[in-house]
CSV table of C-alpha atoms in Angstrom, one decimal:
chain,number,residue,atom,x,y,z
T,1,UNK,CA,9.7,-38.5,-9.3
T,2,UNK,CA,7.2,-36.1,-7.7
T,3,UNK,CA,4.9,-34.7,-10.5
T,4,UNK,CA,4.2,-30.9,-10.7
T,5,UNK,CA,0.6,-31.5,-10.1
T,6,UNK,CA,1.1,-33.4,-6.8
T,7,UNK,CA,3.5,-30.6,-5.8
T,8,UNK,CA,0.8,-28.0,-6.6
T,9,UNK,CA,-1.7,-30.0,-4.6
T,10,UNK,CA,0.6,-30.2,-1.6
T,11,UNK,CA,1.3,-26.5,-1.8
T,12,UNK,CA,-2.4,-25.6,-2.1
T,13,UNK,CA,-3.2,-27.8,1.1
T,14,UNK,CA,-0.4,-26.0,2.9
T,15,UNK,CA,-2.0,-22.6,2.0
T,16,UNK,CA,-5.4,-24.0,3.0
T,17,UNK,CA,-4.1,-25.1,6.3
T,18,UNK,CA,-2.4,-21.7,7.1
T,19,UNK,CA,-5.5,-19.8,6.0
T,20,UNK,CA,-7.9,-22.0,8.0
T,21,UNK,CA,-5.8,-21.6,11.1
T,22,UNK,CA,-6.8,-17.9,11.2
T,23,UNK,CA,-3.6,-17.3,13.2
T,24,UNK,CA,-1.6,-15.5,10.5
T,25,UNK,CA,2.1,-15.4,10.3
T,26,UNK,CA,2.3,-14.5,14.0
T,27,UNK,CA,0.7,-17.7,14.9
T,28,UNK,CA,3.5,-19.6,13.0
T,29,UNK,CA,6.2,-17.5,14.9
T,30,UNK,CA,4.5,-18.1,18.2
T,31,UNK,CA,5.2,-21.9,17.8
T,32,UNK,CA,8.9,-21.1,18.0
T,33,UNK,CA,9.9,-22.1,14.5
T,34,UNK,CA,13.5,-21.8,13.4
T,35,UNK,CA,12.7,-22.5,9.6
T,36,UNK,CA,10.1,-20.8,7.5
T,37,UNK,CA,7.3,-22.8,5.9
T,38,UNK,CA,7.9,-23.5,2.2
T,39,UNK,CA,4.8,-21.4,1.2
T,40,UNK,CA,6.8,-18.3,2.3
T,41,UNK,CA,10.1,-19.1,0.4
T,42,UNK,CA,10.8,-16.8,-2.5
T,43,UNK,CA,11.4,-18.7,-5.7
T,44,UNK,CA,14.6,-18.3,-7.6
T,45,UNK,CA,13.1,-16.4,-10.5
T,46,UNK,CA,12.2,-13.5,-8.0
T,47,UNK,CA,15.8,-13.0,-7.4
T,48,UNK,CA,17.0,-13.4,-11.1
T,49,UNK,CA,19.6,-11.1,-12.5
T,50,UNK,CA,18.0,-8.1,-14.1
T,51,UNK,CA,15.3,-8.0,-11.5
T,52,UNK,CA,16.5,-5.8,-8.6
T,53,UNK,CA,16.3,-7.8,-5.4
T,54,UNK,CA,16.9,-7.2,-1.6
T,55,UNK,CA,20.2,-9.0,-2.1
T,56,UNK,CA,21.6,-6.1,-4.1
T,57,UNK,CA,23.1,-3.1,-2.4
T,58,UNK,CA,20.9,-0.1,-2.0
T,59,UNK,CA,21.8,3.4,-3.1
T,60,UNK,CA,23.4,5.4,-0.3
T,61,UNK,CA,23.9,8.7,-2.0
T,62,UNK,CA,20.1,9.2,-2.6
T,63,UNK,CA,17.4,9.9,0.0
T,64,UNK,CA,13.6,10.2,-0.2
T,65,UNK,CA,12.6,13.9,-0.4
T,66,UNK,CA,11.2,15.5,2.7
T,67,UNK,CA,8.5,18.1,2.4
T,68,UNK,CA,7.8,20.5,5.3
T,69,UNK,CA,4.2,21.4,5.6
T,70,UNK,CA,4.7,23.9,8.4
T,71,UNK,CA,4.2,26.9,6.2
T,72,UNK,CA,1.7,26.3,3.3
T,73,UNK,CA,0.8,29.9,3.2
T,74,UNK,CA,4.1,32.0,3.3
T,75,UNK,CA,6.1,29.4,1.4
T,76,UNK,CA,3.2,28.0,-0.5
T,77,UNK,CA,4.9,28.0,-4.0
T,78,UNK,CA,8.0,26.3,-2.5
T,79,UNK,CA,5.9,23.6,-0.9
T,80,UNK,CA,4.0,22.9,-4.2
T,81,UNK,CA,7.4,22.8,-6.1
T,82,UNK,CA,8.7,20.2,-3.5
T,83,UNK,CA,5.6,18.1,-4.0
T,84,UNK,CA,5.8,18.4,-7.7
T,85,UNK,CA,9.5,17.4,-7.9
T,86,UNK,CA,8.9,14.3,-5.7
T,87,UNK,CA,5.7,13.1,-7.4
T,88,UNK,CA,7.2,13.4,-10.9
T,89,UNK,CA,10.5,11.7,-10.2
T,90,UNK,CA,10.5,9.4,-7.1
T,91,UNK,CA,6.8,9.0,-6.5
T,92,UNK,CA,7.6,9.0,-2.7
T,93,UNK,CA,8.1,11.7,-0.1
T,94,UNK,CA,8.0,12.2,3.6
T,95,UNK,CA,6.0,15.0,5.2
T,96,UNK,CA,6.9,16.7,8.4
T,97,UNK,CA,4.8,19.3,10.4
T,98,UNK,CA,1.8,17.7,9.0
T,99,UNK,CA,-0.5,18.7,11.7
T,100,UNK,CA,-1.2,15.2,13.3
T,101,UNK,CA,-0.2,15.3,16.9
T,102,UNK,CA,2.6,12.9,18.0
T,103,UNK,CA,0.2,11.4,20.5
T,104,UNK,CA,-2.2,10.4,17.8
T,105,UNK,CA,0.6,8.7,15.8
T,106,UNK,CA,2.0,6.9,18.7
T,107,UNK,CA,-1.5,5.7,19.9
T,108,UNK,CA,-2.3,4.4,16.4
T,109,UNK,CA,0.9,2.2,16.1
T,110,UNK,CA,0.2,1.0,19.7
T,111,UNK,CA,-3.4,0.0,18.8
T,112,UNK,CA,-2.3,-1.7,15.7
T,113,UNK,CA,0.3,-3.7,17.6
T,114,UNK,CA,-2.3,-4.3,20.3
T,115,UNK,CA,-4.8,-6.0,17.9
T,116,UNK,CA,-2.1,-8.2,16.2
T,117,UNK,CA,-0.9,-9.3,19.7
T,118,UNK,CA,-4.4,-10.4,20.8
T,119,UNK,CA,-5.1,-14.1,21.5
T,120,UNK,CA,-5.5,-16.0,18.2
T,121,UNK,CA,-9.1,-17.0,19.2
T,122,UNK,CA,-10.0,-13.3,19.6
T,123,UNK,CA,-8.4,-12.2,16.3
T,124,UNK,CA,-10.0,-15.2,14.5
T,125,UNK,CA,-13.5,-13.6,15.0
T,126,UNK,CA,-12.3,-10.9,12.4
T,127,UNK,CA,-10.5,-13.3,10.0
T,128,UNK,CA,-12.1,-13.2,6.6
T,129,UNK,CA,-11.6,-13.1,2.9
T,130,UNK,CA,-15.1,-11.8,2.2
T,131,UNK,CA,-14.6,-9.0,-0.4
T,132,UNK,CA,-17.0,-6.5,0.9
T,133,UNK,CA,-16.7,-6.9,4.5
T,134,UNK,CA,-15.5,-3.6,6.0
T,135,UNK,CA,-13.4,-4.9,8.9
T,136,UNK,CA,-11.3,-7.9,8.5
T,137,UNK,CA,-8.1,-9.6,9.6
T,138,UNK,CA,-6.2,-11.7,7.2
T,139,UNK,CA,-2.7,-12.6,6.0
T,140,UNK,CA,-1.8,-11.9,2.3
T,141,UNK,CA,-5.0,-10.7,0.4
T,142,UNK,CA,-3.5,-12.6,-2.7
T,143,UNK,CA,-2.5,-15.8,-0.8
T,144,UNK,CA,-3.9,-18.2,-3.4
T,145,UNK,CA,-2.6,-16.2,-6.4
T,146,UNK,CA,1.0,-15.3,-5.3
T,147,UNK,CA,4.0,-17.4,-6.1
T,148,UNK,CA,5.1,-17.1,-2.4
T,149,UNK,CA,3.4,-15.6,0.6
T,150,UNK,CA,4.6,-12.6,2.4
T,151,UNK,CA,5.7,-12.4,6.0
T,152,UNK,CA,2.9,-10.2,7.1
T,153,UNK,CA,-0.6,-10.0,8.7
T,154,UNK,CA,-3.0,-7.2,8.2
T,155,UNK,CA,-6.1,-5.6,9.7
T,156,UNK,CA,-8.3,-4.0,7.0
T,157,UNK,CA,-10.7,-1.2,7.7
T,158,UNK,CA,-12.9,0.7,5.2
T,159,UNK,CA,-13.4,4.0,6.7
T,160,UNK,CA,-15.2,5.9,4.0
T,161,UNK,CA,-16.9,7.4,2.2
T,162,UNK,CA,-19.8,5.8,4.3
T,163,UNK,CA,-18.8,6.4,7.9
T,164,UNK,CA,-17.8,3.2,9.6
T,165,UNK,CA,-19.7,2.2,12.7
T,166,UNK,CA,-17.0,2.3,15.3
T,167,UNK,CA,-18.6,-0.8,17.0
T,168,UNK,CA,-17.3,-2.9,14.0
T,169,UNK,CA,-13.7,-2.3,15.1
T,170,UNK,CA,-12.0,-4.4,17.6
T,171,UNK,CA,-12.2,-2.7,21.0
T,172,UNK,CA,-8.4,-2.6,21.4
T,173,UNK,CA,-7.9,-0.4,18.4
T,174,UNK,CA,-11.3,1.3,18.1
T,175,UNK,CA,-10.7,4.8,19.7
T,176,UNK,CA,-7.2,5.3,18.1
T,177,UNK,CA,-8.2,4.1,14.6
T,178,UNK,CA,-11.3,6.5,14.6
T,179,UNK,CA,-9.1,9.5,15.7
T,180,UNK,CA,-6.3,8.7,13.4
T,181,UNK,CA,-8.6,8.2,10.5
T,182,UNK,CA,-10.1,11.7,11.0
T,183,UNK,CA,-6.7,13.4,11.1
T,184,UNK,CA,-5.2,11.4,8.1
T,185,UNK,CA,-8.3,12.1,6.0
T,186,UNK,CA,-7.8,15.9,6.6
T,187,UNK,CA,-4.1,15.6,5.7
T,188,UNK,CA,-5.1,13.7,2.5
T,189,UNK,CA,-7.4,16.7,1.5
T,190,UNK,CA,-4.4,19.0,2.0
T,191,UNK,CA,-2.1,16.8,-0.1
T,192,UNK,CA,-4.6,16.5,-3.0
T,193,UNK,CA,-4.9,20.3,-3.1
T,194,UNK,CA,-1.1,20.6,-3.4
T,195,UNK,CA,-0.8,17.9,-5.9
T,196,UNK,CA,-3.6,19.6,-8.0
T,197,UNK,CA,-1.6,22.8,-8.0
T,198,UNK,CA,1.5,20.8,-8.8
T,199,UNK,CA,-0.2,19.7,-12.0
T,200,UNK,CA,-1.0,23.3,-12.9
T,201,UNK,CA,-4.7,22.9,-11.9
T,202,UNK,CA,-7.0,24.6,-9.5
T,203,UNK,CA,-6.4,23.3,-6.0
T,204,UNK,CA,-9.8,21.6,-5.8
T,205,UNK,CA,-9.5,19.7,-9.1
T,206,UNK,CA,-8.4,16.3,-7.6
T,207,UNK,CA,-10.9,16.6,-4.8
T,208,UNK,CA,-13.6,17.2,-7.5
T,209,UNK,CA,-12.7,13.9,-8.8
T,210,UNK,CA,-13.5,12.3,-5.4
T,211,UNK,CA,-9.9,11.3,-4.9
T,212,UNK,CA,-10.2,12.0,-1.2
T,213,UNK,CA,-13.8,10.7,-0.8
T,214,UNK,CA,-13.0,7.2,0.4
T,215,UNK,CA,-10.1,5.8,2.4
T,216,UNK,CA,-9.1,2.4,3.8
T,217,UNK,CA,-6.8,1.9,6.8
T,218,UNK,CA,-4.5,-1.2,6.8
T,219,UNK,CA,-2.7,-2.0,10.1
T,220,UNK,CA,0.3,-4.2,9.1
T,221,UNK,CA,2.3,-6.5,11.4
T,222,UNK,CA,5.5,-8.0,10.3
T,223,UNK,CA,6.7,-10.7,13.0
T,224,UNK,CA,10.4,-11.4,13.4
T,225,UNK,CA,11.5,-13.8,10.9
T,226,UNK,CA,14.1,-16.6,11.4
T,227,UNK,CA,15.2,-16.7,7.8
T,228,UNK,CA,14.5,-13.2,6.4
T,229,UNK,CA,16.9,-13.8,3.4
T,230,UNK,CA,14.3,-16.4,2.0
T,231,UNK,CA,11.2,-14.3,2.0
T,232,UNK,CA,9.8,-10.8,1.9
T,233,UNK,CA,7.7,-8.7,4.3
T,234,UNK,CA,5.8,-7.5,1.3
T,235,UNK,CA,6.9,-8.3,-2.2
T,236,UNK,CA,7.4,-5.7,-4.9
T,237,UNK,CA,4.4,-3.8,-5.9
T,238,UNK,CA,2.8,-0.4,-6.5
T,239,UNK,CA,-0.5,0.8,-4.7
T,240,UNK,CA,-3.9,0.6,-6.4
T,241,UNK,CA,-4.9,3.9,-4.7
T,242,UNK,CA,-4.9,7.6,-5.7
T,243,UNK,CA,-2.6,8.3,-2.8
T,244,UNK,CA,-1.1,6.3,0.1
T,245,UNK,CA,0.0,7.9,3.5
T,246,UNK,CA,2.1,5.5,5.7
T,247,UNK,CA,2.8,5.6,9.4
T,248,UNK,CA,5.8,3.4,10.3
T,249,UNK,CA,7.6,2.5,13.4
T,250,UNK,CA,11.3,2.7,14.0
T,251,UNK,CA,12.2,-0.9,12.7
T,252,UNK,CA,12.6,0.0,9.1
T,253,UNK,CA,12.7,-2.3,6.0
T,254,UNK,CA,10.6,-0.1,3.5
T,255,UNK,CA,12.5,0.2,0.2
T,256,UNK,CA,11.5,2.1,-3.1
T,257,UNK,CA,12.7,1.2,-6.6
T,258,UNK,CA,14.5,4.2,-8.0
T,259,UNK,CA,16.6,4.1,-11.1
T,260,UNK,CA,16.6,0.3,-10.9
T,261,UNK,CA,18.1,0.2,-7.4
T,262,UNK,CA,16.3,-0.2,-4.1
T,263,UNK,CA,16.4,2.9,-1.9
T,264,UNK,CA,15.8,2.6,1.9
T,265,UNK,CA,13.1,4.8,3.4
T,266,UNK,CA,14.4,5.2,6.8
T,267,UNK,CA,11.9,6.1,9.5
T,268,UNK,CA,11.9,9.8,10.4
T,269,UNK,CA,10.4,10.5,13.9
T,270,UNK,CA,7.1,12.2,13.5
T,271,UNK,CA,7.1,12.0,9.7
T,272,UNK,CA,4.6,10.3,7.5
T,273,UNK,CA,5.6,8.6,4.2
T,274,UNK,CA,3.5,9.6,1.1
T,275,UNK,CA,3.3,7.8,-2.2
T,276,UNK,CA,1.7,8.3,-5.4
T,277,UNK,CA,-0.8,5.4,-6.3
T,278,UNK,CA,-1.6,3.8,-9.7
T,279,UNK,CA,-4.8,5.8,-10.1
T,280,UNK,CA,-3.1,9.1,-9.7
T,281,UNK,CA,-0.4,8.2,-12.2
T,282,UNK,CA,-3.3,7.2,-14.6
T,283,UNK,CA,-5.3,10.5,-14.2
T,284,UNK,CA,-2.1,12.5,-14.3
T,285,UNK,CA,-1.3,10.8,-17.6
T,286,UNK,CA,2.1,9.7,-16.3
T,287,UNK,CA,3.1,13.1,-14.9
T,288,UNK,CA,3.1,11.6,-11.4
T,289,UNK,CA,4.8,8.3,-10.9
T,290,UNK,CA,3.5,5.3,-9.0
T,291,UNK,CA,6.7,3.5,-8.2
T,292,UNK,CA,7.3,-0.1,-7.0
T,293,UNK,CA,8.3,-0.6,-3.4
T,294,UNK,CA,8.7,-3.6,-1.0
T,295,UNK,CA,9.3,-4.4,2.6
T,296,UNK,CA,12.1,-6.6,3.8
T,297,UNK,CA,11.6,-9.4,6.3
T,298,UNK,CA,13.8,-8.9,9.4
T,299,UNK,CA,15.1,-10.8,12.3
T,300,UNK,CA,14.1,-7.8,14.5
T,301,UNK,CA,10.6,-7.1,15.2
T,302,UNK,CA,7.7,-7.0,15.1
T,303,UNK,CA,7.6,-4.1,12.6
T,304,UNK,CA,4.3,-2.3,12.6
T,305,UNK,CA,3.0,0.2,10.0
T,306,UNK,CA,-0.4,1.7,9.2
T,307,UNK,CA,-1.2,2.5,5.6
T,308,UNK,CA,-4.1,4.7,4.6
T,309,UNK,CA,-5.1,4.1,0.9
T,310,UNK,CA,-7.3,6.9,-0.7
T,311,UNK,CA,-9.5,5.0,-3.0
T,312,UNK,CA,-13.3,4.5,-3.7
T,313,UNK,CA,-13.1,1.0,-5.0
T,314,UNK,CA,-15.3,-0.4,-2.2
T,315,UNK,CA,-18.1,2.2,-3.0
T,316,UNK,CA,-20.4,1.7,-5.9
T,317,UNK,CA,-19.8,4.4,-8.6
T,318,UNK,CA,-20.4,4.5,-12.2
T,319,UNK,CA,-17.8,7.2,-12.8
T,320,UNK,CA,-15.0,6.4,-15.3
T,321,UNK,CA,-11.5,7.6,-14.7
T,322,UNK,CA,-9.0,8.5,-17.4
T,323,UNK,CA,-6.3,11.2,-18.0
T,324,UNK,CA,-7.4,14.6,-16.9
T,325,UNK,CA,-8.4,16.5,-20.1
T,326,UNK,CA,-6.7,19.8,-19.1
T,327,UNK,CA,-3.3,17.9,-19.2
T,328,UNK,CA,-3.8,16.6,-22.7
T,329,UNK,CA,-2.6,18.1,-25.9
T,330,UNK,CA,-1.4,17.1,-29.4
T,331,UNK,CA,2.1,16.6,-27.9
T,332,UNK,CA,0.6,14.9,-24.8
T,333,UNK,CA,-2.1,12.4,-25.9
T,334,UNK,CA,-3.9,10.2,-23.5
T,335,UNK,CA,-1.8,7.3,-22.4
T,336,UNK,CA,-4.6,5.4,-20.8
T,337,UNK,CA,-8.2,4.3,-21.6
T,338,UNK,CA,-10.9,5.2,-19.1
T,339,UNK,CA,-11.8,2.5,-16.4
T,340,UNK,CA,-14.1,2.2,-13.5
T,341,UNK,CA,-12.5,2.0,-10.0
T,342,UNK,CA,-14.3,-1.4,-9.6
T,343,UNK,CA,-12.7,-2.7,-12.8
T,344,UNK,CA,-9.2,-1.4,-11.9
T,345,UNK,CA,-9.5,-3.0,-8.4
T,346,UNK,CA,-10.8,-6.3,-9.7
T,347,UNK,CA,-7.8,-6.6,-12.0
T,348,UNK,CA,-5.4,-5.6,-9.3
T,349,UNK,CA,-6.7,-8.0,-6.8
T,350,UNK,CA,-7.2,-10.8,-9.3
T,351,UNK,CA,-3.5,-10.8,-10.4
T,352,UNK,CA,-2.2,-10.2,-6.9
T,353,UNK,CA,1.3,-8.9,-6.1
T,354,UNK,CA,3.0,-10.5,-9.1
T,355,UNK,CA,5.6,-7.8,-9.7
T,356,UNK,CA,3.8,-6.4,-12.6
T,357,UNK,CA,2.0,-3.0,-12.9
T,358,UNK,CA,-1.8,-3.1,-13.0
T,359,UNK,CA,-1.6,0.0,-15.1
T,360,UNK,CA,-0.2,-2.0,-18.2
T,361,UNK,CA,-3.7,-3.4,-18.9
T,362,UNK,CA,-5.2,0.1,-19.2
T,363,UNK,CA,-2.5,1.7,-21.5
T,364,UNK,CA,-3.4,2.4,-25.1
T,365,UNK,CA,-1.3,0.3,-27.4
T,366,UNK,CA,0.0,2.8,-29.9
T,367,UNK,CA,1.8,1.8,-33.1
T,368,UNK,CA,5.3,2.9,-33.5
């Protein structure tokens, strides 16, 4: 009989072998496999009854809200109301007429794909798990913590608040990433202004909390999977950011958990997906919802997406974040204790994508 300890040791060795190959999931697929390695197989408990899984049917009568930013002057109140409704209920919305040219979006997706399809030995120069490295290629940031690895590779780039030296970026995606970063940061500023007003605050309130001061761009690559029903592209999680703006290609696979059912977020040509992050739920005292989402593995592919996380957790700061005082009253007491971004990030990264919200640790435990 095989002991649990020997099984764990064998799994750890498989993880190390995968990690040290520096080839990512694409490196496995390029070998022509027909079965996925065991480290990627989702354990039975992740599909247990009571825990919504990708095997359950998704809601067809509900769709993610779309917010049109074409007229934020003449129809300003309507735009704010749309953002408020989405942020308070679904936690996700898609924005159209956002001001980022179609060319910039297309070139960013092409650049992301271009990096991940470089020769393994070229990509390997960027492969790292060093915490403070600004540009790094890796597969599964929580590889050694998670119960099963996700079918995904990522290029991670810290773009601000300290400007990234373009020379640190791979040549194949350098110009497109720098241009997209500039555009998406400006869009983030606009969204934080709208979200501030949606909370009944002055438009610069969230900007005054440095919510848009730093951002990270992650270029994700989901290779075609021979057994997509056994694994996930990205397992169930919420984001450790204030706000996330996602550019996705036309493959699809992103799902949002809404009323205990998974809802597809179909690609809308030219649109960007926006979701509330854990930190914005915290400072809004649960007014805004940071909801769980996942990405399905797929026979089709590769799927490429580019996520921009607005966060300062890679920037030294002594600032503490808690519920915004203007939102508190006797009827609405603070639900969270204050935390530094470094402390929040350390907890999120330490636990990995385990299906549990990082916010739970920072909630006040009130007696009934």
